[in-house]
Amino acid sequence: MTSLHNLLLSQHYCSTFWYSIYKKQLSPFQLTSLANLMFQMAKYLAFLFLMLKLATTFASQLNSLNETCLGDGGFDLQIDIYINSCPEAEAIIFSGVENAVSQDSRMAASLLRLHFHDCFVNGCDASVLLDDTGNFVGEKTAPPNLNSLRGFEVIDSIKSELESVCPETVSCADILAVAARDSVVLSGGPSWEVQMGRRDSLSASKAAATNNIPAPNSTVANLVAKFQNVGLTLNDMVALSGAHTMGKARCSTFSSRLQNLSNSNGPDVNVDFLQSLQQLCSEPGSNTALAHLDLVTPATFDNQYYINLLSGEGLLPSDQALVTGNDQTREIVESYVEDPFIFFEDFKNSMLKMGRLAPLTGENGEIRSNCRVVY
């Protein structure tokens, strides 16, 4: 009864109080009470605002952390992971790539390709950089890599510089990922924030390198299967094939394009282009001769590669197959021809996706001080 009585008195007081305000008939006591009430309400609202802000900030941070959490292994790849342990890391890598590309423009394509060939074999773990030794077999002698991959010395130079500044901190796998991005940027292509935190493998697989990396004479079905095998889609395949807008290839990789030219016909066949390639590759010892993957802008990262495909000027059989072997891939090619920014956006997203393939993190693997050797 006492509580009920107090509640009724409180309601009566409040009713009388607000009625007095409405009538503008306030006693000094009521004015003081009003001021105190307003002050308490202001403090309460300020507290609520603070709690709302903290909750929003916490939710944002939680979402950000969730974005870097891969699987059940904890927090893995992150942006700016070396901001405290090696703040100069990205600048050192960029400088090394810039110097190499300024001396040899083809090096941009070579460094980009190193990252591809690394990630397609048991994830992005720098296994592609390991040398063969008396008791260790690496991936460099696998058919897709032998006498083909290049740029190892550039990675060695960058790693040496990083070791002098922050020893045993930046992994070789992260160097490959950042160098690939920087190669694209220096060639006029898009930029993106590279997620880092990869560790280096303790092993390599020549067999996986032989089987997993798409061959230059692949059909669209074969390409899709190879990409899906590592968790990438058909759209990723077409976008990442755009890396062939830079670089060169040996005659041996596209010789099948030059067979039976006399019987070649159709809207997607460019006889003049094929004849020029046949002439290049018919010289004695020309099996190792090089042709530009993109004749028009061979050192520029752009959408010219896709324009070339529609003109029948794809160098590799696997390139030209994107417009002749599948309607879906042809539609994507056409969209990249119409709008290079769509290509840039898709390429960037697919590179990020590929860069997250099966990374070694936490206590797995190691941070090599020499990218060629397991310790």
mmCIF file of C-alpha atoms in Angstrom:
data_model
loop_
_atom_site.group_PDB
_atom_site.id
_atom_site.type_symbol
_atom_site.label_atom_id
_atom_site.label_comp_id
_atom_site.label_asym_id
_atom_site.label_seq_id
_atom_site.Cartn_x
_atom_site.Cartn_y
_atom_site.Cartn_z
ATOM 1 C CA MET A 1 0.000 0.000 0.000
ATOM 2 C CA THR A 2 2.872 2.366 0.749
ATOM 3 C CA SER A 3 4.353 1.868 -2.734
ATOM 4 C CA LEU A 4 0.987 2.420 -4.337
ATOM 5 C CA HIS A 5 0.457 5.545 -2.243
ATOM 6 C CA ASN A 6 3.876 6.919 -3.239
ATOM 7 C CA LEU A 7 3.192 6.169 -6.905
ATOM 8 C CA LEU A 8 -0.144 7.991 -6.762
ATOM 9 C CA LEU A 9 1.484 10.958 -5.052
ATOM 10 C CA SER A 10 4.247 10.955 -7.667
ATOM 11 C CA GLN A 11 1.729 10.877 -10.505
ATOM 12 C CA HIS A 12 -0.260 13.645 -8.856
ATOM 13 C CA TYR A 13 2.877 15.758 -8.366
ATOM 14 C CA CYS A 14 3.970 15.231 -11.962
ATOM 15 C CA SER A 15 0.540 16.085 -13.308
ATOM 16 C CA THR A 16 0.419 19.237 -11.198
ATOM 17 C CA PHE A 17 4.001 20.097 -12.125
ATOM 18 C CA TRP A 18 3.536 19.834 -15.916
ATOM 19 C CA TYR A 19 0.168 21.584 -15.698
ATOM 20 C CA SER A 20 1.927 24.485 -13.923
ATOM 21 C CA ILE A 21 4.473 24.627 -16.732
ATOM 22 C CA TYR A 22 1.670 24.657 -19.280
ATOM 23 C CA LYS A 23 0.034 27.564 -17.386
ATOM 24 C CA LYS A 24 3.431 29.241 -16.869
ATOM 25 C CA GLN A 25 2.741 29.433 -13.135
ATOM 26 C CA LEU A 26 5.967 28.047 -11.603
ATOM 27 C CA SER A 27 7.111 28.620 -8.053
ATOM 28 C CA PRO A 28 10.877 28.995 -7.320
ATOM 29 C CA PHE A 29 10.838 25.453 -5.957
ATOM 30 C CA GLN A 30 9.293 24.159 -9.192
ATOM 31 C CA LEU A 31 11.825 26.063 -11.309
ATOM 32 C CA THR A 32 14.645 24.453 -9.349
ATOM 33 C CA SER A 33 13.016 21.054 -9.718
ATOM 34 C CA LEU A 34 12.622 21.614 -13.474
ATOM 35 C CA ALA A 35 16.282 22.570 -13.838
ATOM 36 C CA ASN A 36 17.373 19.498 -11.912
ATOM 37 C CA LEU A 37 15.073 17.295 -13.985
ATOM 38 C CA MET A 38 16.364 18.697 -17.262
ATOM 39 C CA PHE A 39 19.956 18.249 -16.069
ATOM 40 C CA GLN A 40 19.328 14.617 -15.157
ATOM 41 C CA MET A 41 17.606 14.008 -18.492
ATOM 42 C CA ALA A 42 20.554 15.568 -20.363
ATOM 43 C CA LYS A 43 23.004 13.314 -18.483
ATOM 44 C CA TYR A 44 20.869 10.283 -19.275
ATOM 45 C CA LEU A 45 20.640 11.147 -22.981
ATOM 46 C CA ALA A 46 24.386 11.760 -23.126
ATOM 47 C CA PHE A 47 24.971 8.353 -21.548
ATOM 48 C CA LEU A 48 22.641 6.696 -24.055
ATOM 49 C CA PHE A 49 24.428 8.427 -26.933
ATOM 50 C CA LEU A 50 27.795 7.266 -25.622
ATOM 51 C CA MET A 51 26.572 3.682 -25.289
ATOM 52 C CA LEU A 52 25.152 3.796 -28.838
ATOM 53 C CA LYS A 53 28.439 5.097 -30.204
ATOM 54 C CA LEU A 54 30.438 2.429 -28.384
ATOM 55 C CA ALA A 55 28.097 -0.282 -29.625
ATOM 56 C CA THR A 56 28.395 0.972 -33.201
ATOM 57 C CA THR A 57 32.181 1.120 -32.988
ATOM 58 C CA PHE A 58 32.358 -2.364 -31.482
ATOM 59 C CA ALA A 59 30.096 -3.772 -34.200
ATOM 60 C CA SER A 60 32.226 -2.138 -36.896
ATOM 61 C CA GLN A 61 35.434 -3.539 -35.428
ATOM 62 C CA LEU A 62 33.873 -6.961 -35.051
ATOM 63 C CA ASN A 63 32.787 -6.886 -38.684
ATOM 64 C CA SER A 64 36.278 -5.837 -39.747
ATOM 65 C CA LEU A 65 37.810 -8.649 -37.743
ATOM 66 C CA ASN A 66 35.349 -11.112 -39.225
ATOM 67 C CA GLU A 67 36.459 -10.057 -42.698
ATOM 68 C CA THR A 68 40.042 -11.072 -41.913
ATOM 69 C CA CYS A 69 39.125 -14.324 -40.208
ATOM 70 C CA LEU A 70 39.576 -17.242 -42.602
ATOM 71 C CA GLY A 71 38.070 -20.544 -41.517
ATOM 72 C CA ASP A 72 38.553 -21.806 -37.994
ATOM 73 C CA GLY A 73 42.240 -21.046 -37.736
ATOM 74 C CA GLY A 74 41.908 -17.628 -36.114
ATOM 75 C CA PHE A 75 42.688 -14.209 -37.483
ATOM 76 C CA ASP A 76 44.734 -14.568 -40.616
ATOM 77 C CA LEU A 77 45.274 -12.205 -43.534
ATOM 78 C CA GLN A 78 44.943 -8.520 -42.727
ATOM 79 C CA ILE A 79 45.664 -5.149 -44.269
ATOM 80 C CA ASP A 80 48.620 -3.264 -42.760
ATOM 81 C CA ILE A 81 49.731 -6.241 -40.688
ATOM 82 C CA TYR A 82 53.322 -4.947 -40.790
ATOM 83 C CA ILE A 83 52.433 -1.389 -39.789
ATOM 84 C CA ASN A 84 54.268 -1.783 -36.480
ATOM 85 C CA SER A 85 56.699 -4.652 -37.079
ATOM 86 C CA CYS A 86 57.982 -3.429 -40.463
ATOM 87 C CA PRO A 87 56.327 -0.147 -41.507
ATOM 88 C CA GLU A 88 58.615 0.254 -44.533
ATOM 89 C CA ALA A 89 57.735 -3.164 -45.982
ATOM 90 C CA GLU A 90 55.406 -2.109 -48.800
ATOM 91 C CA ALA A 91 57.602 0.837 -49.765
ATOM 92 C CA ILE A 92 60.644 -1.445 -50.006
ATOM 93 C CA ILE A 93 58.752 -3.951 -52.149
ATOM 94 C CA PHE A 94 57.395 -1.227 -54.429
ATOM 95 C CA SER A 95 60.851 0.280 -54.872
ATOM 96 C CA GLY A 96 62.300 -3.111 -55.800
ATOM 97 C CA VAL A 97 59.556 -3.806 -58.327
ATOM 98 C CA GLU A 98 59.765 -0.300 -59.763
ATOM 99 C CA ASN A 99 63.509 -0.618 -60.277
ATOM 100 C CA ALA A 100 63.173 -4.010 -61.959
ATOM 101 C CA VAL A 101 60.339 -2.925 -64.269
ATOM 102 C CA SER A 102 62.187 0.259 -65.262
ATOM 103 C CA GLN A 103 65.061 -1.920 -66.485
ATOM 104 C CA ASP A 104 62.855 -4.571 -68.104
ATOM 105 C CA SER A 105 59.175 -3.786 -68.721
ATOM 106 C CA ARG A 106 58.445 -7.495 -69.211
ATOM 107 C CA MET A 107 59.360 -8.061 -65.568
ATOM 108 C CA ALA A 108 55.939 -6.752 -64.486
ATOM 109 C CA ALA A 109 54.256 -9.672 -66.221
ATOM 110 C CA SER A 110 56.854 -12.097 -64.869
ATOM 111 C CA LEU A 111 56.322 -11.065 -61.242
ATOM 112 C CA LEU A 112 52.549 -11.219 -61.656
ATOM 113 C CA ARG A 113 52.899 -14.709 -63.102
ATOM 114 C CA LEU A 114 55.042 -15.844 -60.166
ATOM 115 C CA HIS A 115 52.163 -15.084 -57.815
ATOM 116 C CA PHE A 116 49.719 -17.031 -60.021
ATOM 117 C CA HIS A 117 51.933 -20.090 -60.200
ATOM 118 C CA ASP A 118 52.517 -19.940 -56.463
ATOM 119 C CA CYS A 119 48.859 -19.715 -55.456
ATOM 120 C CA PHE A 120 47.678 -22.494 -57.794
ATOM 121 C CA VAL A 121 49.914 -25.045 -56.056
ATOM 122 C CA ASN A 122 48.718 -25.730 -52.506
ATOM 123 C CA GLY A 123 47.960 -22.048 -51.860
ATOM 124 C CA CYS A 124 49.936 -18.812 -51.724
ATOM 125 C CA ASP A 125 52.897 -20.007 -49.681
ATOM 126 C CA ALA A 126 56.000 -19.115 -51.747
ATOM 127 C CA SER A 127 56.690 -22.784 -52.511
ATOM 128 C CA VAL A 128 57.352 -21.738 -56.113
ATOM 129 C CA LEU A 129 60.509 -19.914 -54.969
ATOM 130 C CA LEU A 130 62.230 -22.947 -53.441
ATOM 131 C CA ASP A 131 65.302 -24.330 -55.225
ATOM 132 C CA ASP A 132 65.980 -27.989 -55.817
ATOM 133 C CA THR A 133 68.713 -29.420 -53.603
ATOM 134 C CA GLY A 134 70.262 -32.828 -53.102
ATOM 135 C CA ASN A 135 67.432 -33.890 -50.809
ATOM 136 C CA PHE A 136 64.650 -31.515 -51.824
ATOM 137 C CA VAL A 137 62.571 -31.216 -55.020
ATOM 138 C CA GLY A 138 60.968 -27.856 -55.660
ATOM 139 C CA GLU A 139 58.490 -26.687 -58.292
ATOM 140 C CA LYS A 140 60.810 -24.786 -60.624
ATOM 141 C CA THR A 141 61.451 -27.823 -62.818
ATOM 142 C CA ALA A 142 57.761 -28.673 -63.276
ATOM 143 C CA PRO A 143 56.789 -28.370 -66.981
ATOM 144 C CA PRO A 144 54.674 -25.197 -66.555
ATOM 145 C CA ASN A 145 57.609 -23.477 -64.787
ATOM 146 C CA LEU A 146 60.790 -24.853 -66.338
ATOM 147 C CA ASN A 147 62.621 -22.271 -68.484
ATOM 148 C CA SER A 148 59.505 -20.143 -68.205
ATOM 149 C CA LEU A 149 59.180 -18.500 -64.797
ATOM 150 C CA ARG A 150 61.467 -15.550 -64.146
ATOM 151 C CA GLY A 151 61.898 -12.751 -61.634
ATOM 152 C CA PHE A 152 63.411 -14.848 -58.844
ATOM 153 C CA GLU A 153 66.386 -12.497 -58.556
ATOM 154 C CA VAL A 154 64.035 -9.535 -58.087
ATOM 155 C CA ILE A 155 62.341 -11.286 -55.171
ATOM 156 C CA ASP A 156 65.774 -12.166 -53.740
ATOM 157 C CA SER A 157 66.837 -8.516 -53.865
ATOM 158 C CA ILE A 158 63.630 -7.303 -52.194
ATOM 159 C CA LYS A 159 63.899 -9.970 -49.509
ATOM 160 C CA SER A 160 67.528 -9.040 -48.793
ATOM 161 C CA GLU A 161 66.548 -5.390 -48.301
ATOM 162 C CA LEU A 162 63.677 -6.346 -46.001
ATOM 163 C CA GLU A 163 65.917 -8.622 -43.929
ATOM 164 C CA SER A 164 68.333 -5.749 -43.357
ATOM 165 C CA VAL A 165 65.531 -3.523 -42.063
ATOM 166 C CA CYS A 166 63.276 -5.989 -40.226
ATOM 167 C CA PRO A 167 64.745 -9.503 -40.059
ATOM 168 C CA GLU A 168 62.505 -12.578 -40.239
ATOM 169 C CA THR A 169 59.337 -10.498 -40.343
ATOM 170 C CA VAL A 170 57.959 -10.225 -43.877
ATOM 171 C CA SER A 171 57.255 -13.550 -45.573
ATOM 172 C CA CYS A 172 58.279 -14.412 -49.107
ATOM 173 C CA ALA A 173 54.634 -15.268 -49.842
ATOM 174 C CA ASP A 174 53.575 -11.731 -48.895
ATOM 175 C CA ILE A 175 56.361 -10.284 -51.034
ATOM 176 C CA LEU A 176 54.973 -12.177 -54.040
ATOM 177 C CA ALA A 177 51.440 -10.892 -53.374
ATOM 178 C CA VAL A 178 52.512 -7.259 -53.009
ATOM 179 C CA ALA A 179 54.939 -7.441 -55.946
ATOM 180 C CA ALA A 180 52.111 -8.737 -58.153
ATOM 181 C CA ARG A 181 49.912 -5.777 -57.194
ATOM 182 C CA ASP A 182 52.749 -3.297 -57.698
ATOM 183 C CA SER A 183 53.544 -4.779 -61.121
ATOM 184 C CA VAL A 184 49.966 -4.139 -62.217
ATOM 185 C CA VAL A 185 49.967 -0.588 -60.835
ATOM 186 C CA LEU A 186 53.304 0.301 -62.454
ATOM 187 C CA SER A 187 51.914 -0.916 -65.779
ATOM 188 C CA GLY A 188 48.847 1.322 -65.620
ATOM 189 C CA GLY A 189 46.409 -1.104 -64.012
ATOM 190 C CA PRO A 190 44.228 -0.926 -60.892
ATOM 191 C CA SER A 191 45.479 -0.900 -57.312
ATOM 192 C CA TRP A 192 44.124 -2.726 -54.276
ATOM 193 C CA GLU A 193 44.933 -3.202 -50.608
ATOM 194 C CA VAL A 194 46.898 -6.431 -50.294
ATOM 195 C CA GLN A 195 45.911 -8.588 -47.352
ATOM 196 C CA MET A 196 49.019 -9.965 -45.667
ATOM 197 C CA GLY A 197 50.059 -12.321 -42.920
ATOM 198 C CA ARG A 198 50.970 -15.361 -45.050
ATOM 199 C CA ARG A 199 53.773 -17.591 -43.887
ATOM 200 C CA ASP A 200 56.153 -19.554 -46.078
ATOM 201 C CA SER A 201 55.835 -23.250 -46.782
ATOM 202 C CA LEU A 202 58.185 -25.927 -45.538
ATOM 203 C CA SER A 203 57.571 -28.041 -48.628
ATOM 204 C CA ALA A 204 56.866 -27.929 -52.351
ATOM 205 C CA SER A 205 55.061 -30.143 -54.853
ATOM 206 C CA LYS A 206 56.386 -30.628 -58.354
ATOM 207 C CA ALA A 207 53.474 -32.975 -59.056
ATOM 208 C CA ALA A 208 50.878 -30.387 -58.025
ATOM 209 C CA ALA A 209 52.642 -27.730 -60.096
ATOM 210 C CA THR A 210 52.504 -30.081 -63.094
ATOM 211 C CA ASN A 211 48.824 -30.902 -62.625
ATOM 212 C CA ASN A 212 47.224 -27.756 -61.180
ATOM 213 C CA ILE A 213 48.521 -24.946 -63.388
ATOM 214 C CA PRO A 214 46.370 -24.452 -66.517
ATOM 215 C CA ALA A 215 48.116 -25.325 -69.768
ATOM 216 C CA PRO A 216 48.314 -22.797 -72.638
ATOM 217 C CA ASN A 217 46.362 -25.104 -74.972
ATOM 218 C CA SER A 218 43.492 -25.652 -72.503
ATOM 219 C CA THR A 219 39.858 -25.634 -73.553
ATOM 220 C CA VAL A 220 37.379 -23.497 -71.622
ATOM 221 C CA ALA A 221 36.127 -26.623 -69.849
ATOM 222 C CA ASN A 222 39.675 -27.466 -68.757
ATOM 223 C CA LEU A 223 40.307 -23.905 -67.603
ATOM 224 C CA VAL A 224 37.108 -23.802 -65.562
ATOM 225 C CA ALA A 225 37.965 -27.153 -63.961
ATOM 226 C CA LYS A 226 41.477 -25.995 -62.982
ATOM 227 C CA PHE A 227 40.152 -22.768 -61.469
ATOM 228 C CA GLN A 228 37.293 -24.468 -59.650
ATOM 229 C CA ASN A 229 39.784 -26.979 -58.264
ATOM 230 C CA VAL A 230 41.357 -24.178 -56.224
ATOM 231 C CA GLY A 231 38.087 -22.416 -55.382
ATOM 232 C CA LEU A 232 37.861 -19.862 -58.188
ATOM 233 C CA THR A 233 34.926 -19.337 -60.551
ATOM 234 C CA LEU A 234 34.464 -19.043 -64.300
ATOM 235 C CA ASN A 235 34.244 -15.270 -63.919
ATOM 236 C CA ASP A 236 37.504 -15.286 -61.925
ATOM 237 C CA MET A 237 39.104 -17.284 -64.732
ATOM 238 C CA VAL A 238 38.134 -14.795 -67.439
ATOM 239 C CA ALA A 239 39.155 -11.815 -65.309
ATOM 240 C CA LEU A 240 42.512 -13.274 -64.275
ATOM 241 C CA SER A 241 43.229 -14.305 -67.870
ATOM 242 C CA GLY A 242 43.430 -10.561 -68.473
ATOM 243 C CA ALA A 243 46.919 -10.722 -66.958
ATOM 244 C CA HIS A 244 47.905 -11.806 -70.475
ATOM 245 C CA THR A 245 47.566 -8.193 -71.495
ATOM 246 C CA MET A 246 51.287 -8.047 -70.633
ATOM 247 C CA GLY A 247 54.253 -10.323 -71.233
ATOM 248 C CA LYS A 248 55.481 -12.766 -73.841
ATOM 249 C CA ALA A 249 55.153 -16.460 -74.672
ATOM 250 C CA ARG A 250 57.365 -18.961 -76.481
ATOM 251 C CA CYS A 251 56.393 -20.399 -79.861
ATOM 252 C CA SER A 252 56.085 -23.828 -78.256
ATOM 253 C CA THR A 253 53.143 -22.611 -76.152
ATOM 254 C CA PHE A 254 50.972 -21.582 -79.117
ATOM 255 C CA SER A 255 52.188 -23.867 -81.921
ATOM 256 C CA SER A 256 48.804 -25.609 -82.064
ATOM 257 C CA ARG A 257 47.277 -22.296 -83.208
ATOM 258 C CA LEU A 258 49.417 -22.480 -86.342
ATOM 259 C CA GLN A 259 48.384 -25.893 -87.614
ATOM 260 C CA ASN A 260 46.243 -26.288 -90.727
ATOM 261 C CA LEU A 261 46.158 -22.584 -91.555
ATOM 262 C CA SER A 262 44.901 -23.347 -95.044
ATOM 263 C CA ASN A 263 41.711 -24.736 -93.516
ATOM 264 C CA SER A 264 41.253 -21.879 -91.090
ATOM 265 C CA ASN A 265 38.055 -19.905 -91.531
ATOM 266 C CA GLY A 266 35.295 -18.327 -89.509
ATOM 267 C CA PRO A 267 34.626 -14.905 -87.993
ATOM 268 C CA ASP A 268 37.021 -15.423 -85.076
ATOM 269 C CA VAL A 269 39.991 -16.512 -87.185
ATOM 270 C CA ASN A 270 42.532 -13.849 -88.129
ATOM 271 C CA VAL A 271 44.586 -15.455 -90.890
ATOM 272 C CA ASP A 272 47.007 -12.530 -91.225
ATOM 273 C CA PHE A 273 47.788 -12.669 -87.507
ATOM 274 C CA LEU A 274 48.341 -16.415 -87.589
ATOM 275 C CA GLN A 275 50.564 -16.176 -90.646
ATOM 276 C CA SER A 276 52.740 -13.574 -88.916
ATOM 277 C CA LEU A 277 53.133 -15.951 -85.994
ATOM 278 C CA GLN A 278 53.936 -18.821 -88.319
ATOM 279 C CA GLN A 279 56.677 -16.777 -89.904
ATOM 280 C CA LEU A 280 58.138 -15.925 -86.491
ATOM 281 C CA CYS A 281 58.096 -19.541 -85.402
ATOM 282 C CA SER A 282 59.347 -21.118 -88.628
ATOM 283 C CA GLU A 283 62.936 -19.968 -88.243
ATOM 284 C CA PRO A 284 65.520 -22.593 -87.162
ATOM 285 C CA GLY A 285 65.633 -22.879 -83.390
ATOM 286 C CA SER A 286 62.567 -20.675 -83.081
ATOM 287 C CA ASN A 287 60.797 -22.954 -80.620
ATOM 288 C CA THR A 288 62.102 -20.646 -77.920
ATOM 289 C CA ALA A 289 61.324 -17.450 -79.857
ATOM 290 C CA LEU A 290 59.043 -15.039 -78.016
ATOM 291 C CA ALA A 291 55.853 -13.306 -79.135
ATOM 292 C CA HIS A 292 53.931 -10.594 -77.321
ATOM 293 C CA LEU A 293 50.755 -11.791 -75.655
ATOM 294 C CA ASP A 294 49.296 -8.400 -76.590
ATOM 295 C CA LEU A 295 50.821 -6.943 -79.754
ATOM 296 C CA VAL A 296 49.122 -3.552 -79.410
ATOM 297 C CA THR A 297 50.079 -2.480 -75.870
ATOM 298 C CA PRO A 298 52.521 -5.199 -74.740
ATOM 299 C CA ALA A 299 53.747 -3.442 -71.575
ATOM 300 C CA THR A 300 50.489 -1.791 -70.477
ATOM 301 C CA PHE A 301 47.877 -3.279 -68.196
ATOM 302 C CA ASP A 302 44.604 -2.523 -69.993
ATOM 303 C CA ASN A 303 41.680 -4.262 -71.688
ATOM 304 C CA GLN A 304 43.423 -4.563 -75.067
ATOM 305 C CA TYR A 305 43.856 -8.291 -74.505
ATOM 306 C CA TYR A 306 40.087 -8.752 -74.711
ATOM 307 C CA ILE A 307 39.822 -6.501 -77.769
ATOM 308 C CA ASN A 308 42.448 -8.698 -79.404
ATOM 309 C CA LEU A 309 40.425 -11.831 -78.653
ATOM 310 C CA LEU A 310 37.396 -10.450 -80.521
ATOM 311 C CA SER A 311 39.714 -9.710 -83.454
ATOM 312 C CA GLY A 312 41.041 -13.264 -83.492
ATOM 313 C CA GLU A 313 44.427 -12.152 -82.135
ATOM 314 C CA GLY A 314 44.628 -14.173 -78.950
ATOM 315 C CA LEU A 315 48.115 -15.632 -78.825
ATOM 316 C CA LEU A 316 47.574 -18.766 -76.744
ATOM 317 C CA PRO A 317 44.916 -21.325 -77.697
ATOM 318 C CA SER A 318 43.516 -20.975 -74.167
ATOM 319 C CA ASP A 319 43.163 -17.226 -74.739
ATOM 320 C CA GLN A 320 41.290 -17.438 -78.034
ATOM 321 C CA ALA A 321 39.071 -20.194 -76.622
ATOM 322 C CA LEU A 322 37.440 -17.608 -74.341
ATOM 323 C CA VAL A 323 35.518 -16.221 -77.332
ATOM 324 C CA THR A 324 35.187 -19.348 -79.465
ATOM 325 C CA GLY A 325 34.586 -22.111 -76.954
ATOM 326 C CA ASN A 326 31.907 -20.806 -74.600
ATOM 327 C CA ASP A 327 29.076 -18.283 -74.886
ATOM 328 C CA GLN A 328 29.282 -17.283 -71.221
ATOM 329 C CA THR A 329 32.991 -16.491 -71.339
ATOM 330 C CA ARG A 330 32.514 -14.599 -74.604
ATOM 331 C CA GLU A 331 29.859 -12.397 -72.974
ATOM 332 C CA ILE A 332 32.264 -11.547 -70.159
ATOM 333 C CA VAL A 333 35.002 -10.738 -72.685
ATOM 334 C CA GLU A 334 32.601 -8.434 -74.536
ATOM 335 C CA SER A 335 31.679 -6.649 -71.299
ATOM 336 C CA TYR A 336 35.373 -6.002 -70.593
ATOM 337 C CA VAL A 337 35.837 -4.623 -74.096
ATOM 338 C CA GLU A 338 32.910 -2.249 -73.632
ATOM 339 C CA ASP A 339 33.961 -1.046 -70.173
ATOM 340 C CA PRO A 340 37.590 -1.435 -69.004
ATOM 341 C CA PHE A 341 36.590 -0.333 -65.501
ATOM 342 C CA ILE A 342 34.445 -3.457 -65.136
ATOM 343 C CA PHE A 343 37.519 -5.500 -66.042
ATOM 344 C CA PHE A 344 39.684 -3.592 -63.564
ATOM 345 C CA GLU A 345 37.177 -4.115 -60.759
ATOM 346 C CA ASP A 346 36.732 -7.816 -61.506
ATOM 347 C CA PHE A 347 40.476 -8.350 -61.843
ATOM 348 C CA LYS A 348 41.145 -6.633 -58.527
ATOM 349 C CA ASN A 349 38.506 -8.707 -56.724
ATOM 350 C CA SER A 350 39.706 -11.953 -58.298
ATOM 351 C CA MET A 351 43.315 -11.171 -57.348
ATOM 352 C CA LEU A 352 42.237 -10.645 -53.738
ATOM 353 C CA LYS A 353 40.317 -13.907 -53.861
ATOM 354 C CA MET A 354 43.245 -15.801 -55.365
ATOM 355 C CA GLY A 355 45.612 -14.252 -52.816
ATOM 356 C CA ARG A 356 43.540 -15.812 -50.022
ATOM 357 C CA LEU A 357 43.912 -19.363 -51.300
ATOM 358 C CA ALA A 358 45.015 -21.682 -48.477
ATOM 359 C CA PRO A 359 47.465 -19.336 -46.752
ATOM 360 C CA LEU A 360 49.722 -20.647 -44.005
ATOM 361 C CA THR A 361 49.177 -18.551 -40.888
ATOM 362 C CA GLY A 362 49.673 -18.624 -37.141
ATOM 363 C CA GLU A 363 52.289 -21.209 -36.215
ATOM 364 C CA ASN A 364 52.146 -22.965 -39.587
ATOM 365 C CA GLY A 365 55.084 -22.691 -41.950
ATOM 366 C CA GLU A 366 57.876 -20.212 -41.313
ATOM 367 C CA ILE A 367 59.230 -16.797 -42.269
ATOM 368 C CA ARG A 368 62.194 -17.551 -44.522
ATOM 369 C CA SER A 369 65.200 -15.284 -44.440
ATOM 370 C CA ASN A 370 66.160 -16.646 -47.872
ATOM 371 C CA CYS A 371 63.189 -17.288 -50.136
ATOM 372 C CA ARG A 372 64.955 -20.142 -51.931
ATOM 373 C CA VAL A 373 65.637 -22.307 -48.884
ATOM 374 C CA VAL A 374 63.612 -23.972 -46.107
ATOM 375 C CA TYR A 375 65.164 -23.653 -42.649
#
